[in-house]
Amino acid sequence: MPGIDKLPIEETFEDSPQTRSLLGVFEEDAAAISNYSQKLFQAMNRIYDAQNELSAATHLTSKLLKEYEKQRFPLCSDDEVMSSTLQHFAKVIDELSSCHAVLSTQLADAMMFPITQFKERDLKEILTLKEVFQIASDDHDMAINRYSRLSKRRDNEKVKGEVMEDVYTSRKKHHQTMMHYFLALNTLQYKKKIAILEPLLGYMQAQISFFKLGSENLTQQWEDFLTNIGTSVQNVRREMDGEVDVMQQTIQDLEQASDLLYMPDPDPSQVPVNRNLTRKAGYLNRRKVAILQADSRKDCEEWIATINNISKRIYLSENPEEIAARVNQSALEAVTPSPSFQQRHESMRPSTQGRSRAARTSSVSSAGSETASPALSVLSLDSLVAPDTPIQFDIISPVSEEYAGQAKAAGQGRTNPFGESGDTPPEASEDSILHQLFIVRFLGSMEVKNADSSDVIYETMRQILAARAIHNIFRMTESHLLVTCECLKLIDPQTQVTRLRFPLSSVVVCSSHQENKRLFGFVLQTAEGRVDGRPVTVCYIFESNNDGEKICDSVGLAKQIAFHSEMDRKATEKKEEQDKAKEKQQEELSKQKQIEKDLEEQSRLIAASSRPTPPAPSADGQFLVLSKSQSEDSEAGVEGREKGESEA
């Protein structure tokens, strides 16, 4: 091939400086070829990777389009036209994916294989021969240097022969390596043209085949289909633009109409309060644990009225707004005029005067008893709660200084209005198996008529919450509820003084609210009776920080533990009685056996005394004959001994 430079292989034996200089030029050219080939390989490999990714992405797109009809969108009904259109797209894209896969295979065979082979085989061969040639050249130079320094004396013939042999071997190896190295460098001048042109030729042939395959698959039918889809997209875009214009106009109208509502506390004369709502959506700010704050006076009163209407279950009727208006009107006629918004919030602050908690509690309770019943009697259940029943909204506990002073002046131990003694009994709960503490807030209590089911608790909750909403009572007494196997205690969180103590045996029913799980209550049946002898049944309602069901489960667990403890105590007492009876029976048997043994011993002695006494032998073996007096003395001694044994 004309224009190809070559290294003269016939000059490799002389290894002249001119040959070495020309070799350096060829080595520099080989390094440039290697560097350029590496960049070309990276570029073509990038094309190949991109084609593989395109093929995989196209296949995934086709797969997702086929699965569209299986999707269930919350805001989209079954659209057969959309599903059919996407199925058509999935079909043509799947065919394109197959074409891309064929193109990837052709690129791997026709483009990547030649450039990879040139990079991994030919260029590595040049580098290997270069290293081998350098080693052979160094060995040849060392052998020549040793031969040049060799001594000319005859006694060194043996060493001279070894050095000459070394020169011969190194020169032969150097010559052969140099010739093969020159051959590889000369061949590289041809291979570099092939390595560049052949991958490009394969790339173009693969692209031409791909475009021919695409033109065969994309017929006029697909072009008409794409035209129709484009028209549909333009129609949807025009419809969207029209809807956007309408919504923007709506936003402008709402901004103008809501200008008065942007103020945090609008004027009630311009924005009146709607007290007949049975549904209201919005946000309330949280202040501490039990206080919610609205943005304005109007929102506050509407929230209170809405919650009050919901608590009366007005929303379940056919015409809730009309019933809500009638109930609220009757409530406004029954109660005293409500204080202003500022006065109500001032009443929620701590009092600066020296009013006692007992006086404040009694006034709240009396207000509830006088004014709450007429408004609540509209939806109350007479079978569960007695009509005109007063509601206790606070706890009268020994923490109150005034109450403590009155009790001290009377010279009596403290009592509470719920009929339970305030003193802690000797069987305190410190040794109880169960000892659980909960943070609760007292909402109220009232006397009930029936304590057979949890319905009485739900009805009491409804009446107490409605009464609090009507009378704007927001303050709640926070306590620690201690659940043990003996009792329930309400403990003051600051002074740790027991406010109330309920024996566990008097708790009849305990249940939480069905919807608001933080509300729970229990029914207490006291042993003391009224004039008619009927036991007093009171329902207490609380709000907890935790789940009310957990507290009720804890109370139920305490009752179970107490029941099993009582059964174990009775079983232990019965076993002790049986053990005592067995011990007594054993004692009786022992006495009887002792009496029988004494009788047997006495009978034996009597039988022994009734037999005649043989004469006593003398020292020489003869019998002695006793006189009459000696015989009587002997009999008397035997009788005395028997008498003494019997007495013993």
XYZ file of C-alpha atoms in Angstrom:
648
model
C 0.000 0.000 0.000
C 1.578 3.319 -1.073
C 2.342 5.893 1.544
C 3.105 3.413 4.351
C 6.389 3.955 6.177
C 8.350 0.905 7.320
C 11.259 0.055 9.604
C 14.159 -1.680 7.732
C 14.262 -5.178 9.159
C 17.580 -5.946 7.357
C 19.326 -3.234 9.439
C 18.364 -4.732 12.769
C 21.691 -6.635 13.140
C 23.859 -3.516 12.867
C 21.535 -1.605 15.239
C 22.925 1.705 14.079
C 22.052 5.047 15.707
C 20.020 5.976 12.649
C 17.949 2.774 13.073
C 17.426 3.514 16.767
C 16.328 7.062 15.936
C 13.833 5.786 13.383
C 12.612 3.236 15.923
C 11.886 6.066 18.371
C 9.698 7.762 15.762
C 7.683 4.570 15.231
C 7.310 4.083 19.004
C 6.019 7.648 19.371
C 3.532 6.978 16.588
C 2.392 3.755 18.303
C 1.785 5.660 21.568
C -0.288 8.274 19.708
C -2.285 5.518 18.008
C -2.891 3.842 21.371
C -4.107 7.099 22.954
C -6.425 7.927 20.052
C -7.793 4.368 19.892
C -8.621 4.491 23.617
C -10.689 7.678 23.131
C -12.410 6.245 20.049
C -13.213 3.077 21.977
C -14.797 5.112 24.819
C -16.915 7.092 22.366
C -18.158 3.972 20.546
C -18.759 2.174 23.836
C -20.863 5.136 24.931
C -22.941 4.774 21.764
C -23.364 1.073 22.447
C -24.391 1.628 26.094
C -26.830 4.343 25.091
C -28.376 2.065 22.487
C -28.758 -0.719 25.036
C -30.355 1.716 27.506
C -32.648 3.037 24.780
C -33.720 -0.497 23.903
C -34.405 -1.365 27.551
C -36.237 1.928 28.210
C -38.382 1.485 25.107
C -39.315 -2.025 26.176
C -40.203 -0.792 29.691
C -42.349 1.989 28.235
C -44.254 -0.503 26.111
C -44.779 -2.713 29.162
C -46.146 0.159 31.252
C -48.524 1.206 28.487
C -49.905 -2.330 28.331
C -50.528 -2.266 32.121
C -52.480 1.017 32.009
C -55.841 -0.717 31.759
C -55.085 -2.578 35.014
C -54.492 0.643 36.964
C -57.189 2.107 39.208
C -56.950 5.891 39.542
C -59.074 7.510 42.296
C -60.159 10.444 40.092
C -60.417 8.693 36.738
C -63.278 6.465 35.617
C -62.906 3.645 33.123
C -61.912 5.370 29.845
C -62.088 2.831 27.039
C -60.826 5.317 24.441
C -57.733 6.137 26.470
C -57.020 2.458 27.152
C -57.424 1.541 23.474
C -55.175 4.412 22.372
C -52.436 3.426 24.775
C -52.652 -0.184 23.628
C -51.982 0.997 20.068
C -49.004 3.009 21.291
C -47.754 0.005 23.230
C -47.871 -2.113 20.088
C -45.851 0.274 17.914
C -43.381 1.065 20.711
C -42.904 -2.651 21.282
C -42.000 -3.026 17.601
C -39.566 -0.132 17.929
C -38.075 -1.839 20.971
C -37.455 -4.933 18.869
C -35.764 -2.783 16.200
C -33.564 -1.162 18.838
C -32.632 -4.577 20.199
C -31.552 -5.676 16.680
C -29.531 -2.472 16.334
C -27.808 -3.154 19.657
C -26.787 -6.627 18.474
C -25.423 -5.279 15.174
C -23.454 -2.554 16.944
C -21.901 -5.128 19.236
C -20.797 -7.323 16.306
C -19.834 -4.778 13.663
C -18.602 -1.803 15.708
C -17.488 -2.859 19.183
C -15.821 -6.148 18.260
C -13.182 -4.694 15.820
C -12.196 -1.759 18.029
C -12.072 -3.962 21.112
C -9.911 -6.563 19.343
C -7.470 -3.886 18.136
C -7.260 -2.407 21.641
C -6.920 -5.667 23.557
C -4.777 -7.667 21.112
C -2.700 -5.529 18.733
C -1.831 -2.631 21.021
C -1.029 -4.943 23.927
C 1.233 -6.968 21.635
C 3.244 -3.816 20.769
C 3.643 -2.976 24.477
C 4.753 -6.527 25.299
C 7.331 -6.652 22.490
C 8.625 -3.238 23.537
C 9.311 -4.513 27.053
C 10.953 -7.721 25.773
C 13.133 -5.730 23.314
C 14.261 -3.383 26.093
C 15.272 -6.323 28.285
C 17.191 -8.012 25.413
C 18.945 -4.750 24.591
C 20.045 -4.287 28.209
C 21.370 -7.872 28.380
C 23.321 -7.374 25.134
C 24.920 -4.155 26.415
C 25.976 -5.859 29.660
C 27.555 -8.776 27.767
C 29.519 -6.412 25.475
C 30.778 -4.444 28.494
C 32.013 -7.610 30.216
C 33.804 -8.724 27.033
C 35.484 -5.323 26.648
C 36.908 -5.440 30.202
C 38.219 -9.018 29.741
C 42.004 -9.535 30.457
C 44.310 -10.784 27.632
C 46.289 -13.288 29.736
C 46.251 -16.943 28.819
C 45.258 -18.156 32.266
C 41.836 -16.576 31.678
C 40.862 -18.777 28.714
C 38.028 -20.377 30.631
C 36.527 -17.053 31.669
C 37.028 -15.708 28.183
C 35.079 -18.601 26.716
C 32.161 -18.010 29.097
C 32.071 -14.293 28.260
C 32.143 -14.955 24.530
C 29.339 -17.502 24.884
C 27.308 -14.881 26.786
C 27.900 -12.308 24.023
C 26.761 -14.814 21.404
C 23.559 -15.682 23.227
C 22.573 -12.085 24.059
C 23.343 -10.832 20.530
C 21.204 -13.553 18.966
C 18.291 -12.879 21.313
C 18.579 -9.137 20.751
C 18.563 -9.545 16.969
C 15.547 -11.871 16.921
C 13.535 -9.679 19.327
C 14.317 -6.550 17.337
C 13.191 -8.127 14.092
C 9.830 -9.215 15.568
C 9.386 -5.794 17.170
C 10.015 -4.087 13.833
C 7.520 -6.440 12.182
C 4.814 -5.539 14.722
C 5.435 -1.807 14.335
C 5.271 -2.039 10.551
C 2.056 -4.065 10.730
C 0.546 -1.475 13.111
C 0.648 1.083 10.331
C -1.860 -1.034 8.413
C -3.934 -2.139 11.411
C -4.526 1.397 12.622
C -6.387 2.215 9.421
C -8.454 -0.961 9.698
C -9.183 -0.375 13.401
C -10.618 3.080 12.672
C -12.509 2.430 9.454
C -14.009 -0.988 10.192
C -15.998 0.065 13.346
C -17.327 3.143 11.533
C -18.374 0.989 8.601
C -20.188 -1.404 10.969
C -21.893 1.495 12.773
C -23.254 2.983 9.553
C -24.406 -0.366 8.177
C -26.222 -1.096 11.460
C -27.951 2.315 11.365
C -28.996 1.841 7.747
C -30.477 -1.555 8.581
C -32.273 -0.018 11.579
C -33.834 2.749 9.492
C -34.895 0.288 6.797
C -36.494 -1.922 9.444
C -38.266 1.103 10.956
C -39.605 2.259 7.609
C -41.030 -1.189 6.960
C -42.835 -1.254 10.339
C -44.047 2.369 10.431
C -46.578 2.280 7.614
C -49.084 4.895 6.503
C -51.602 3.456 8.948
C -49.451 4.482 11.899
C -48.969 7.959 10.429
C -52.763 8.453 10.214
C -53.116 7.195 13.790
C -50.507 9.643 15.074
C -52.223 12.503 13.221
C -55.550 11.696 14.913
C -53.902 11.498 18.338
C -52.203 14.844 17.783
C -55.579 16.423 16.995
C -57.067 14.958 20.200
C -54.185 16.318 22.265
C -54.747 19.806 20.854
C -58.461 19.602 21.742
C -57.645 18.576 25.322
C -55.152 21.445 25.580
C -57.747 23.971 24.424
C -60.245 22.588 26.943
C -57.625 22.835 29.693
C -56.845 26.440 28.804
C -60.554 27.303 29.027
C -60.891 25.652 32.441
C -57.781 27.453 33.693
C -59.291 30.788 32.660
C -62.525 29.953 34.499
C -60.686 28.894 37.657
C -58.515 31.997 37.619
C -61.626 34.152 37.357
C -63.130 32.210 40.270
C -60.006 32.876 42.317
C -60.271 36.598 41.607
C -63.952 36.648 42.626
C -63.218 34.747 45.836
C -60.357 37.095 46.698
C -62.688 40.087 46.376
C -65.500 38.411 48.330
C -63.174 37.216 51.105
C -61.540 40.578 51.707
C -63.456 41.050 54.979
C -62.519 37.545 56.162
C -58.799 38.250 55.912
C -58.961 40.242 59.130
C -58.196 38.044 62.171
C -61.326 39.275 63.980
C -63.910 40.641 61.490
C -66.760 42.907 62.526
C -69.824 40.769 63.527
C -72.125 43.359 62.014
C -70.620 42.775 58.569
C -69.975 39.027 58.977
C -72.764 37.625 61.215
C -72.332 34.472 63.278
C -74.169 31.418 61.950
C -75.310 29.400 64.979
C -77.233 26.785 63.015
C -74.225 24.933 61.579
C -74.009 21.168 61.943
C -70.737 20.938 60.019
C -67.688 23.220 60.091
C -64.202 22.683 58.699
C -61.100 24.588 59.660
C -58.264 24.759 62.160
C -58.072 25.609 65.842
C -54.898 26.668 67.624
C -53.820 24.483 70.502
C -53.124 26.262 73.850
C -51.875 23.983 76.573
C -53.568 20.662 76.817
C -57.269 21.455 76.948
C -57.687 24.963 75.529
C -58.346 25.600 71.835
C -58.197 29.078 70.353
C -60.038 30.282 67.278
C -58.896 33.113 65.035
C -61.856 35.389 65.740
C -64.930 35.893 67.924
C -67.148 34.709 65.091
C -65.153 31.487 64.580
C -65.099 30.844 68.329
C -68.852 31.083 68.730
C -69.491 29.093 65.544
C -67.139 26.320 66.695
C -68.876 26.152 70.076
C -72.329 26.108 68.485
C -71.305 23.469 65.912
C -69.769 21.157 68.508
C -72.827 21.641 70.695
C -75.143 20.700 67.814
C -73.048 17.639 66.948
C -73.067 16.467 70.575
C -76.880 16.506 70.476
C -76.851 14.266 67.366
C -78.830 16.814 65.397
C -76.940 15.936 62.223
C -78.702 12.544 62.152
C -82.122 14.133 61.593
C -83.693 14.918 58.229
C -83.547 18.720 58.598
C -80.591 19.395 60.896
C -80.410 23.169 60.422
C -84.036 23.732 61.398
C -83.726 21.540 64.491
C -80.446 23.249 65.427
C -82.088 26.666 65.186
C -85.007 25.511 67.382
C -82.763 23.908 70.013
C -80.433 26.911 70.176
C -83.386 29.269 70.522
C -84.781 27.260 73.431
C -81.328 27.160 75.013
C -80.932 30.934 74.707
C -84.322 31.432 76.323
C -83.502 29.050 79.169
C -80.034 30.300 80.138
C -78.906 33.664 81.421
C -77.426 36.097 78.877
C -73.985 34.865 77.889
C -71.038 37.118 78.757
C -68.984 38.804 76.095
C -66.020 37.222 74.394
C -63.544 39.210 76.483
C -65.330 38.404 79.750
C -65.321 34.698 78.982
C -61.590 34.697 78.344
C -61.014 36.757 81.495
C -62.933 34.140 83.476
C -60.493 31.467 82.233
C -57.519 33.285 83.766
C -56.434 32.558 87.387
C -58.471 34.670 89.816
C -56.543 37.396 91.650
C -59.054 37.492 94.499
C -59.067 35.112 97.404
C -62.054 33.065 96.340
C -61.874 29.467 97.416
C -62.225 26.589 95.003
C -65.174 25.218 96.943
C -67.211 28.413 96.511
C -66.409 28.551 92.790
C -67.310 24.886 92.379
C -70.615 25.213 94.171
C -71.621 28.169 92.013
C -70.744 26.309 88.793
C -72.589 23.229 89.985
C -75.677 25.199 90.886
C -75.639 26.958 87.534
C -75.480 23.599 85.818
C -78.316 22.225 87.902
C -80.577 25.199 87.289
C -79.906 26.004 83.664
C -78.470 22.936 81.949
C -81.455 20.636 82.367
C -84.104 22.559 80.328
C -81.826 22.820 77.296
C -80.660 19.234 77.494
C -84.037 17.669 78.158
C -84.802 17.831 74.434
C -82.681 14.776 73.627
C -82.015 13.229 77.079
C -82.963 9.641 77.866
C -85.169 9.452 80.973
C -84.478 5.758 81.351
C -80.779 6.421 81.912
C -80.460 9.845 83.510
C -83.000 11.402 85.828
C -84.401 14.744 84.606
C -83.344 17.934 86.400
C -80.231 16.184 87.674
C -77.518 18.638 88.827
C -74.108 18.334 87.204
C -70.901 18.615 89.221
C -68.230 20.281 87.052
C -65.386 20.396 89.582
C -63.913 18.331 92.405
C -64.360 19.529 95.992
C -61.216 18.114 97.532
C -59.250 18.680 100.769
C -56.792 20.721 98.711
C -59.177 23.680 99.075
C -58.012 25.827 101.977
C -61.499 27.006 102.875
C -62.869 23.478 102.994
C -59.920 22.334 105.080
C -60.461 25.236 107.511
C -64.140 24.385 107.911
C -63.375 20.750 108.568
C -60.741 21.683 111.150
C -63.139 24.079 112.902
C -65.805 21.398 113.069
C -63.279 19.044 114.673
C -64.082 16.208 112.300
C -62.089 14.185 109.784
C -62.309 15.271 106.158
C -65.073 13.888 103.951
C -65.999 14.490 100.357
C -69.365 15.111 98.687
C -69.313 11.761 96.881
C -69.992 9.724 100.020
C -66.460 8.296 100.353
C -64.101 8.776 103.239
C -61.047 10.861 102.450
C -58.758 8.997 104.844
C -56.497 6.390 103.386
C -57.405 2.957 104.771
C -54.802 0.725 106.378
C -54.774 -1.555 103.339
C -53.127 1.140 101.233
C -52.243 0.511 97.622
C -48.499 0.519 98.154
C -48.479 -3.293 98.403
C -50.945 -3.789 95.559
C -50.029 -6.070 92.648
C -51.330 -3.515 90.125
C -50.085 0.074 90.348
C -50.799 2.193 87.240
C -50.916 5.999 87.038
C -52.727 8.064 84.390
C -53.130 11.814 83.808
C -56.845 12.693 83.628
C -59.017 15.822 83.684
C -62.380 15.827 85.416
C -65.230 16.908 83.118
C -68.173 16.361 85.439
C -70.377 13.900 87.279
C -74.083 13.419 87.767
C -76.452 10.943 89.330
C -77.900 8.315 86.994
C -80.787 5.923 87.256
C -79.471 2.863 85.456
C -76.045 1.216 85.610
C -76.605 -1.983 83.632
C -74.732 -1.014 80.432
C -72.280 1.523 79.006
C -75.125 3.500 77.364
C -75.560 5.455 80.570
C -71.911 6.582 80.284
C -72.404 7.750 76.679
C -75.546 9.683 77.617
C -73.807 11.282 80.595
C -70.895 12.304 78.376
C -73.288 13.915 75.930
C -75.143 15.892 78.597
C -72.002 17.062 80.418
C -70.258 18.176 77.208
C -73.417 19.947 76.028
C -73.777 21.710 79.382
C -70.140 22.820 79.275
C -70.621 24.196 75.750
C -73.822 26.066 76.621
C -72.413 27.605 79.810
C -68.938 28.192 78.311
C -67.196 26.160 81.003
C -63.664 25.441 79.805
C -61.730 24.905 83.028
C -61.017 21.297 83.976
C -59.340 19.909 87.090
C -56.268 17.821 86.257
C -55.479 14.865 88.494
C -53.473 11.683 88.590
C -55.683 8.593 88.439
C -54.099 5.717 90.371
C -55.512 2.264 89.564
C -54.816 -0.479 92.105
C -56.397 -3.775 93.043
C -58.168 -2.151 96.002
C -59.363 1.252 94.802
C -59.212 4.132 92.315
C -57.590 7.339 93.571
C -57.653 10.875 92.207
C -54.429 12.514 93.429
C -53.512 16.176 93.247
C -50.446 16.356 90.939
C -48.798 19.147 92.959
C -49.504 18.281 96.599
C -49.911 14.500 96.114
C -53.010 14.664 98.351
C -55.775 12.198 97.582
C -58.767 14.138 96.315
C -61.151 11.212 95.895
C -60.972 7.513 96.609
C -63.334 5.009 94.996
C -63.350 1.406 96.288
C -62.875 -0.924 93.359
C -65.848 -3.034 94.415
C -68.178 -0.046 93.957
C -67.180 0.525 90.290
C -69.973 -1.053 88.250
C -69.249 -0.083 84.619
C -66.223 1.555 82.954
C -66.201 2.486 79.265
C -64.632 4.936 76.782
C -66.365 7.006 74.111
C -67.017 5.184 70.860
C -65.569 7.942 68.642
C -63.404 10.108 70.913
C -61.262 7.500 72.679
C -59.782 10.109 75.029
C -63.137 10.421 76.834
C -63.983 7.736 79.385
C -66.159 7.349 82.434
C -67.242 4.907 85.098
C -70.380 4.377 87.165
C -69.974 4.236 90.960
C -72.645 2.627 93.144
C -72.296 3.602 96.818
C -73.425 1.418 99.708
C -75.189 4.271 101.463
C -78.813 4.898 100.480
C -81.247 7.736 100.450
C -84.537 8.077 102.263
C -86.227 5.534 100.057
C -83.383 3.072 100.607
C -82.277 3.083 96.971
C -78.468 2.975 96.456
C -76.891 6.118 94.983
C -75.449 5.638 91.468
C -73.162 8.361 90.114
C -71.423 8.541 86.722
C -68.018 10.273 86.496
C -66.660 11.548 83.166
C -62.957 12.243 82.501
C -60.640 13.194 79.647
C -57.263 11.472 79.476
C -53.976 12.140 77.764
C -53.837 8.482 76.787
C -56.362 6.170 75.212
C -59.399 5.850 77.446
C -59.719 2.171 76.544
C -56.355 1.516 78.202
C -57.617 3.009 81.450
C -60.824 0.958 81.262
C -58.763 -2.164 80.530
C -56.606 -1.353 83.556
C -59.707 -1.044 85.733
C -61.018 -4.342 84.375
C -57.671 -6.003 85.050
C -57.696 -4.652 88.595
C -61.170 -6.093 89.197
C -60.056 -9.461 87.818
C -56.983 -9.484 90.046
C -59.111 -8.504 93.035
C -61.626 -11.248 92.210
C -58.926 -13.917 91.905
C -57.279 -12.652 95.096
C -60.604 -12.946 96.923
C -61.108 -16.448 95.560
C -57.576 -17.397 96.637
C -58.194 -15.921 100.089
C -61.403 -17.876 100.499
C -59.692 -21.047 99.285
C -56.856 -20.457 101.757
C -59.283 -19.921 104.639
C -61.195 -23.051 103.700
C -57.960 -25.035 103.558
C -56.915 -23.705 106.959
C -60.272 -24.750 108.434
C -59.858 -28.202 106.931
C -56.314 -28.448 108.347
C -57.565 -27.437 111.783
C -60.322 -30.070 111.612
C -57.775 -32.706 110.620
C -55.484 -31.717 113.503
C -58.369 -31.903 115.940
C -59.338 -35.312 114.592
C -55.742 -36.519 114.954
C -55.676 -35.339 118.556
C -58.899 -37.245 119.298
C -57.467 -40.390 117.716
C -54.263 -40.033 119.755
C -56.229 -39.692 122.994
C -58.343 -42.727 122.112
C -55.252 -44.802 121.372
C -53.664 -43.715 124.670
C -56.804 -44.705 126.597
C -56.865 -48.131 124.906
C -53.198 -48.622 125.713
C -53.771 -47.752 129.397
C -56.679 -50.157 129.607
C -54.603 -52.972 128.135
C -51.795 -52.299 130.617
C -54.243 -52.259 133.534
C -55.804 -55.552 132.439
C -52.392 -57.174 132.240
C -51.505 -56.074 135.755
C -54.791 -57.331 137.135
C -54.276 -60.706 135.487
C -50.744 -60.916 136.868
C -51.888 -60.146 140.423
C -54.622 -62.848 140.375
C -52.145 -65.748 139.872
C -50.704 -67.556 143.136
C -47.213 -66.505 144.105
C -44.693 -69.406 144.077
C -42.445 -69.863 147.149
C -39.125 -68.142 146.875
C -36.120 -70.472 146.720
C -33.532 -70.344 149.478
C -29.873 -69.930 149.041
C -29.264 -73.630 149.076
C -31.935 -74.333 146.478
C -34.797 -75.161 148.936
C -38.105 -73.250 148.987
C -38.821 -70.970 151.921
C -42.218 -71.191 153.567
C -43.579 -67.734 154.373
C -45.651 -67.034 157.357
C -49.158 -65.594 157.149
C -48.043 -62.091 158.031
C -45.334 -62.059 155.425
C -47.790 -63.206 152.751
C -50.238 -60.429 153.619
C -47.465 -57.847 153.480
C -46.441 -59.077 150.061
C -50.006 -58.886 148.712
C -50.411 -55.404 150.106
C -47.245 -54.276 148.303
C -48.476 -55.658 144.999
C -51.850 -53.936 145.333
C -50.147 -50.639 146.138
C -47.897 -50.923 143.140
C -50.818 -51.710 140.811
C -52.779 -48.793 142.214
C -49.851 -46.461 141.613
C -49.425 -47.637 138.031
C -53.126 -47.229 137.323
C -53.081 -43.715 138.731
C -50.097 -42.905 136.592
